[in-house]
PDB file of C-alpha atoms in Angstrom:
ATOM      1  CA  UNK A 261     100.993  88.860  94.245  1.00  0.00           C
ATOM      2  CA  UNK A 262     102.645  87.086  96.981  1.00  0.00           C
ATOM      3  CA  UNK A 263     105.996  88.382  96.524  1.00  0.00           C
ATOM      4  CA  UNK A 264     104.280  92.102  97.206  1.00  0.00           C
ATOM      5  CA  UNK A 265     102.983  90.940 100.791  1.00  0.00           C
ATOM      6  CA  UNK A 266     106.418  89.242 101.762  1.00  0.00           C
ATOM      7  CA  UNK A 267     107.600  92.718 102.916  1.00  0.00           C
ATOM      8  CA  UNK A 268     104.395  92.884 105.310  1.00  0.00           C
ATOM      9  CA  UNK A 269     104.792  89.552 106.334  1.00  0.00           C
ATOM     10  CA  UNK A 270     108.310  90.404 107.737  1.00  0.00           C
ATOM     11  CA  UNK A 271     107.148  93.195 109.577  1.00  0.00           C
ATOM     12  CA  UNK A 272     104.744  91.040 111.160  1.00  0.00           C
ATOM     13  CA  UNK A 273     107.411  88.492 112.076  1.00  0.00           C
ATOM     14  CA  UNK A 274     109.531  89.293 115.060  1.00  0.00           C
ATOM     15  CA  UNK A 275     112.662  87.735 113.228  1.00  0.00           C
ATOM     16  CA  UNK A 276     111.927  89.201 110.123  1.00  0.00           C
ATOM     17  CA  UNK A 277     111.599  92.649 110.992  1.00  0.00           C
ATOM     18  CA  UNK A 278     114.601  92.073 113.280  1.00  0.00           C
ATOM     19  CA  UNK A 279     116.437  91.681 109.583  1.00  0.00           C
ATOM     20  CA  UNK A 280     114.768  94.399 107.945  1.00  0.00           C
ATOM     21  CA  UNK A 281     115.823  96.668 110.433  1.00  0.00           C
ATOM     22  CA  UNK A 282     116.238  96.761 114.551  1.00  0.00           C
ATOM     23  CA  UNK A 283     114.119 100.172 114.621  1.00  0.00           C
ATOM     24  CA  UNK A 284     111.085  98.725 112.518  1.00  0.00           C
ATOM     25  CA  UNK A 285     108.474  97.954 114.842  1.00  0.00           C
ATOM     26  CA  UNK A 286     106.525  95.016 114.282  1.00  0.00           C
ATOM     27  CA  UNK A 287     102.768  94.494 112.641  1.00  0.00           C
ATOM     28  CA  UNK A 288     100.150  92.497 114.994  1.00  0.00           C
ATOM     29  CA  UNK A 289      98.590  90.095 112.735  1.00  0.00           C
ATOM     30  CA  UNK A 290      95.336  91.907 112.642  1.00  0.00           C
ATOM     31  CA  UNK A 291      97.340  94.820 111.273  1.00  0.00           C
ATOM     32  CA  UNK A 292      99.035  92.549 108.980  1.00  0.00           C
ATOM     33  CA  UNK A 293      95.321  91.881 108.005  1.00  0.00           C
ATOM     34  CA  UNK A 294      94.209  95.128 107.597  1.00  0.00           C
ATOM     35  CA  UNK A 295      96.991  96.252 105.379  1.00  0.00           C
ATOM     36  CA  UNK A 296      96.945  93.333 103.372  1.00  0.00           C
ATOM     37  CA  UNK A 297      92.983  93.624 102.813  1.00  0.00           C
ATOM     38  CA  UNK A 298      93.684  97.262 101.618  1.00  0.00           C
ATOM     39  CA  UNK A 299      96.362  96.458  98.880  1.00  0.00           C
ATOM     40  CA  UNK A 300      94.675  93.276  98.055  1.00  0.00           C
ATOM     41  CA  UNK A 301      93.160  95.140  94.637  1.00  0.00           C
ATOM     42  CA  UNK A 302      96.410  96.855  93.394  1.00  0.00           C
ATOM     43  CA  UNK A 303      97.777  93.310  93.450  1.00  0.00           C
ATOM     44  CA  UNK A 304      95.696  91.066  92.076  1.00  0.00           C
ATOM     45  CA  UNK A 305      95.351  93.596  89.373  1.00  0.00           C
ATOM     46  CA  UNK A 306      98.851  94.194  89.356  1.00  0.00           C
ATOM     47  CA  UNK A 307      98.883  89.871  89.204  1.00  0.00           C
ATOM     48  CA  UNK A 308      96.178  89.752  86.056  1.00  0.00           C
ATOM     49  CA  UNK A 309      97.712  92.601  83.985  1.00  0.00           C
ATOM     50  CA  UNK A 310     101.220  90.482  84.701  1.00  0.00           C
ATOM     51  CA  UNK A 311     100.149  86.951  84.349  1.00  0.00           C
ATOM     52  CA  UNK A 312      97.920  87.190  81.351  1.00  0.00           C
ATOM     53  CA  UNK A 313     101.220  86.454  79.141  1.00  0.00           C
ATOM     54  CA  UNK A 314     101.944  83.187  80.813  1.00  0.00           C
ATOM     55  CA  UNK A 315      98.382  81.868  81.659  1.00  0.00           C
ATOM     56  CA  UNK A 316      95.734  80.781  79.296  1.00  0.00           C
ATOM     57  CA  UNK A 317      92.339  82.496  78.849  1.00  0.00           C
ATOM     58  CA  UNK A 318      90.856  79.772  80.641  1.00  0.00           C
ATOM     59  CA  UNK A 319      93.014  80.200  84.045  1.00  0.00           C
ATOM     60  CA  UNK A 320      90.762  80.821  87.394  1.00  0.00           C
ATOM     61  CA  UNK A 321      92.989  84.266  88.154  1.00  0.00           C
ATOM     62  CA  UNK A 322      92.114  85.626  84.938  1.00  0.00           C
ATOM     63  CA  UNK A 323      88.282  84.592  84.493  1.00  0.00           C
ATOM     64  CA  UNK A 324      87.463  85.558  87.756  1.00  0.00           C
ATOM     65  CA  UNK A 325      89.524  88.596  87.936  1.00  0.00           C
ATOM     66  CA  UNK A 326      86.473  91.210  87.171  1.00  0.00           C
ATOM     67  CA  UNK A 327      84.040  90.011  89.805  1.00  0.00           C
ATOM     68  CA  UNK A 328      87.083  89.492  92.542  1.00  0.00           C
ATOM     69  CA  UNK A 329      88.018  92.998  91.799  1.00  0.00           C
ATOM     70  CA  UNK A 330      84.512  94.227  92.378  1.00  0.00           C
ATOM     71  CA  UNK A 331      84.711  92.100  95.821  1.00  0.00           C
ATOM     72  CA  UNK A 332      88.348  93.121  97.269  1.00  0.00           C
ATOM     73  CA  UNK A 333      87.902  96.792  96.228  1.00  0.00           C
ATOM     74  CA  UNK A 334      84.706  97.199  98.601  1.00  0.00           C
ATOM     75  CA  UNK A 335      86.723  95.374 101.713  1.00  0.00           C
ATOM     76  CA  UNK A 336      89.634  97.307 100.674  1.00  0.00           C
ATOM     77  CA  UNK A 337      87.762 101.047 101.182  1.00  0.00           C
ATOM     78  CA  UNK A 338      86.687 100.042 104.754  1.00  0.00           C
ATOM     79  CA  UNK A 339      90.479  99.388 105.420  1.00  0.00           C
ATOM     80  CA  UNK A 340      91.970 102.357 103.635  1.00  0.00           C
ATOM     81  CA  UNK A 341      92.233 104.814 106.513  1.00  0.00           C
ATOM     82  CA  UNK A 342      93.403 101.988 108.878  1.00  0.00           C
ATOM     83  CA  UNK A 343      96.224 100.372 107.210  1.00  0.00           C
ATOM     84  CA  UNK A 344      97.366 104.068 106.012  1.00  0.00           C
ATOM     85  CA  UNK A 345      97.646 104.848 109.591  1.00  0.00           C
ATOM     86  CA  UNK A 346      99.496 101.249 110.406  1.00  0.00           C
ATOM     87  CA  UNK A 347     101.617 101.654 107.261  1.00  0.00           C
ATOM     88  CA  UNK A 348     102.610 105.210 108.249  1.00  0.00           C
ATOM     89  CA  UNK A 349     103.958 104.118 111.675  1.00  0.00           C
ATOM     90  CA  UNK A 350     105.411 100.935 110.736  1.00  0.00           C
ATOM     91  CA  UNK A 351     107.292 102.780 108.034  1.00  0.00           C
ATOM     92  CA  UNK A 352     108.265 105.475 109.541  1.00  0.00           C
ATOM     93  CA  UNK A 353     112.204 105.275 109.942  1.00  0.00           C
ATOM     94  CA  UNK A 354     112.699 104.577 105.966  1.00  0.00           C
ATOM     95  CA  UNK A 355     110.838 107.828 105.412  1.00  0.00           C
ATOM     96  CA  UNK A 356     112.963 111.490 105.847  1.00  0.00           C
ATOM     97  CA  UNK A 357     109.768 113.700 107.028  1.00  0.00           C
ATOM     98  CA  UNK A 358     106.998 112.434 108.710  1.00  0.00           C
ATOM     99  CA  UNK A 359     104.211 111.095 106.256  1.00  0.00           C
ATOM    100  CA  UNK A 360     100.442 110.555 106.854  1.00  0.00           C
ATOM    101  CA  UNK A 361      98.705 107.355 106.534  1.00  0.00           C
ATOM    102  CA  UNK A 362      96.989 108.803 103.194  1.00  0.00           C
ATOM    103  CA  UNK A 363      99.779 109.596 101.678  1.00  0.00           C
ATOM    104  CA  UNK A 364     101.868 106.482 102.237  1.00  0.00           C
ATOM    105  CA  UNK A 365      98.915 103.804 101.563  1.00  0.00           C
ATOM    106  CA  UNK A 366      99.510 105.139  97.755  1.00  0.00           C
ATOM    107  CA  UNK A 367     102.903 105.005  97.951  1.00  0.00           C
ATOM    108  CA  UNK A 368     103.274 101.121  99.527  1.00  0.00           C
ATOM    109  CA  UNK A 369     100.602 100.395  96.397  1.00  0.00           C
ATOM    110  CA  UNK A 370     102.743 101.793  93.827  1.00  0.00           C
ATOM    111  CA  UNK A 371     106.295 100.041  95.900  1.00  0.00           C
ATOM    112  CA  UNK A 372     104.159  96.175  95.876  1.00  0.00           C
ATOM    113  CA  UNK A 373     102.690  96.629  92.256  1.00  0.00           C
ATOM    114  CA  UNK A 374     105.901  97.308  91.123  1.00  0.00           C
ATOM    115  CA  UNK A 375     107.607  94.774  92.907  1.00  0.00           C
ATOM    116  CA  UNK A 376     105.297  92.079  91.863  1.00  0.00           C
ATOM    117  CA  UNK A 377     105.086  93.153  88.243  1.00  0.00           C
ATOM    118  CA  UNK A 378     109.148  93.063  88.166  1.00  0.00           C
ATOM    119  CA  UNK A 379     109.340  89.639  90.260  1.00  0.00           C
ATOM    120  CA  UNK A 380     106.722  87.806  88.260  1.00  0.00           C
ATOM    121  CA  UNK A 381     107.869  85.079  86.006  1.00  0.00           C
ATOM    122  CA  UNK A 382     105.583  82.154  84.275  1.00  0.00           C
ATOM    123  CA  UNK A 383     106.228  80.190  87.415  1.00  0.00           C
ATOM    124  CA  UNK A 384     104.819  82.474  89.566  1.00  0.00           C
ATOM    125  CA  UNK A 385     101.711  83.141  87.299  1.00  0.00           C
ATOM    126  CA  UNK A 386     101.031  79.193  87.740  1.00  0.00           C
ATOM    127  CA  UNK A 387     101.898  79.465  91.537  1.00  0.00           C
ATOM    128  CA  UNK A 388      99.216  82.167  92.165  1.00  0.00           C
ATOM    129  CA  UNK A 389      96.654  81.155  89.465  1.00  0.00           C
ATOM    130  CA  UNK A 390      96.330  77.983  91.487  1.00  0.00           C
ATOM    131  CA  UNK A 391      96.906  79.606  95.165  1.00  0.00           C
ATOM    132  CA  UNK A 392      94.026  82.276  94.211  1.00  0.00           C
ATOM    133  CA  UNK A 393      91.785  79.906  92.468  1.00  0.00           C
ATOM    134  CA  UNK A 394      91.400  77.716  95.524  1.00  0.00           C
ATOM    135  CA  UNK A 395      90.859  80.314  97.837  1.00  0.00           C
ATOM    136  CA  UNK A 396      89.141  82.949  95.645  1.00  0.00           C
ATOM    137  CA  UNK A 397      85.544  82.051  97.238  1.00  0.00           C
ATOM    138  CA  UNK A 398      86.908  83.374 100.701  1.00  0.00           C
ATOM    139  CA  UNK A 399      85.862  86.558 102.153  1.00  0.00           C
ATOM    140  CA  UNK A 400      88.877  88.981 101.630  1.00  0.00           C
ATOM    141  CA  UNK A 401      90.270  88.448 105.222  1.00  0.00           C
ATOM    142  CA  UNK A 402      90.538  85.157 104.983  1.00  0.00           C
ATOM    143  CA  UNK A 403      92.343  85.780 102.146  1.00  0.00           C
ATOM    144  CA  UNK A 404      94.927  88.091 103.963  1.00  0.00           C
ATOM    145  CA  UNK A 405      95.241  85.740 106.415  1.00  0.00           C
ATOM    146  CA  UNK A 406      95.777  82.572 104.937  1.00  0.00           C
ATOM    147  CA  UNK A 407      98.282  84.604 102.562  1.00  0.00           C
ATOM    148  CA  UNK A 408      99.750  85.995 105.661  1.00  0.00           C
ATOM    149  CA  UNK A 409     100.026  82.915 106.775  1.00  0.00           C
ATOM    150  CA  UNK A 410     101.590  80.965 104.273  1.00  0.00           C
ATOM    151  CA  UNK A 411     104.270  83.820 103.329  1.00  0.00           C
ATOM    152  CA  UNK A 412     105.487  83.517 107.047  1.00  0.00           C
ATOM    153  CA  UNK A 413     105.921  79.708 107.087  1.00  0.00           C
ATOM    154  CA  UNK A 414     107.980  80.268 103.653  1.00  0.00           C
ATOM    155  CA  UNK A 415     109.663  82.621 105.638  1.00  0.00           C
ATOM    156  CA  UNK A 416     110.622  80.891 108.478  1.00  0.00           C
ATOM    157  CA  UNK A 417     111.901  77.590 106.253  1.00  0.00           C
ATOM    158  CA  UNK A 418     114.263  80.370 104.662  1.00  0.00           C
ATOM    159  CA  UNK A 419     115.380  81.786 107.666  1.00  0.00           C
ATOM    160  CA  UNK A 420     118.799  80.464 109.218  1.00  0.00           C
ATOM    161  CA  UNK A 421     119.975  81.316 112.965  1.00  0.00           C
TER     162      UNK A 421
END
């Protein structure tokens, strides 16, 4: 799950879409927000589907996954059309014709489920079991944000000048 917002989290970071590419233009973190609030249910189903293998029954990810599904997907449909639109321009040097926010929401869904499903280890199931059992109970944009928030501290310990 967290491995799938890293990628927004270095377009929101001046140094880290810097490395991803000079032309890249960077995310405000209310975009960062939006986006994440809008992908928020392809990952944590993407994380359940993944992580019921290496969790047991009893983990808070997995026992809470059908009412936090219920809650992200309704803050996710408000954001839809909004983080299409700031996915579309953010992205739009890695694409080779012009693409509409519609279009490319699906397409950065499909790119961080997959991701996440190929990244995810037992490790990481433990990592985000307790990371989204703590702060399951917030309202989905507090959940991007302190995500958000997190992922670019990791990112800046990693980072070398």
């Amino acid at each position: 799950m967290l491995s799938g917002l890293a990628a927004l989290v270095a377009l929101s970071s001046h140094q880290g879409a810097s490395a991803m590419q000079a032309k890249t233009p960077c995310i405000t973190e209310r975009e960062f927000r939006s986006v994440a609030v809008a992908l928020l249910p392809a990952l944590h189903k993407q994380a359940v589907a993944s992580c019921k293998a290496f969790l047991p029954a009893n983990a808070g990810l997995l026992v809470q996954s059908e009412e936090l599904a219920i809650r992200y997907t309704g803050s996710a449909e408000r954001e839809r059309k909004a983080a299409g639109d700031i996915l579309a321009r953010a992205l739009a040097a890695q694409f080779p014709a012009p693409m509409g926010g519609a279009a490319v929401l699906p397409f950065v869904e499909g790119m961080a489920s997959g991701l996440l499903a190929s990244k995810i280890d037992a490790e990481g199931c433990q990592v985000a079991n307790n990371i989204w059992s703590a702060i399951a109970p917030l309202p989905p944009e507090n959940i991007a944000s302190t995500v958000g928030a997190i992922l670019l501290a990791a990112s800046k310990d990693k980072q070398t000048d």
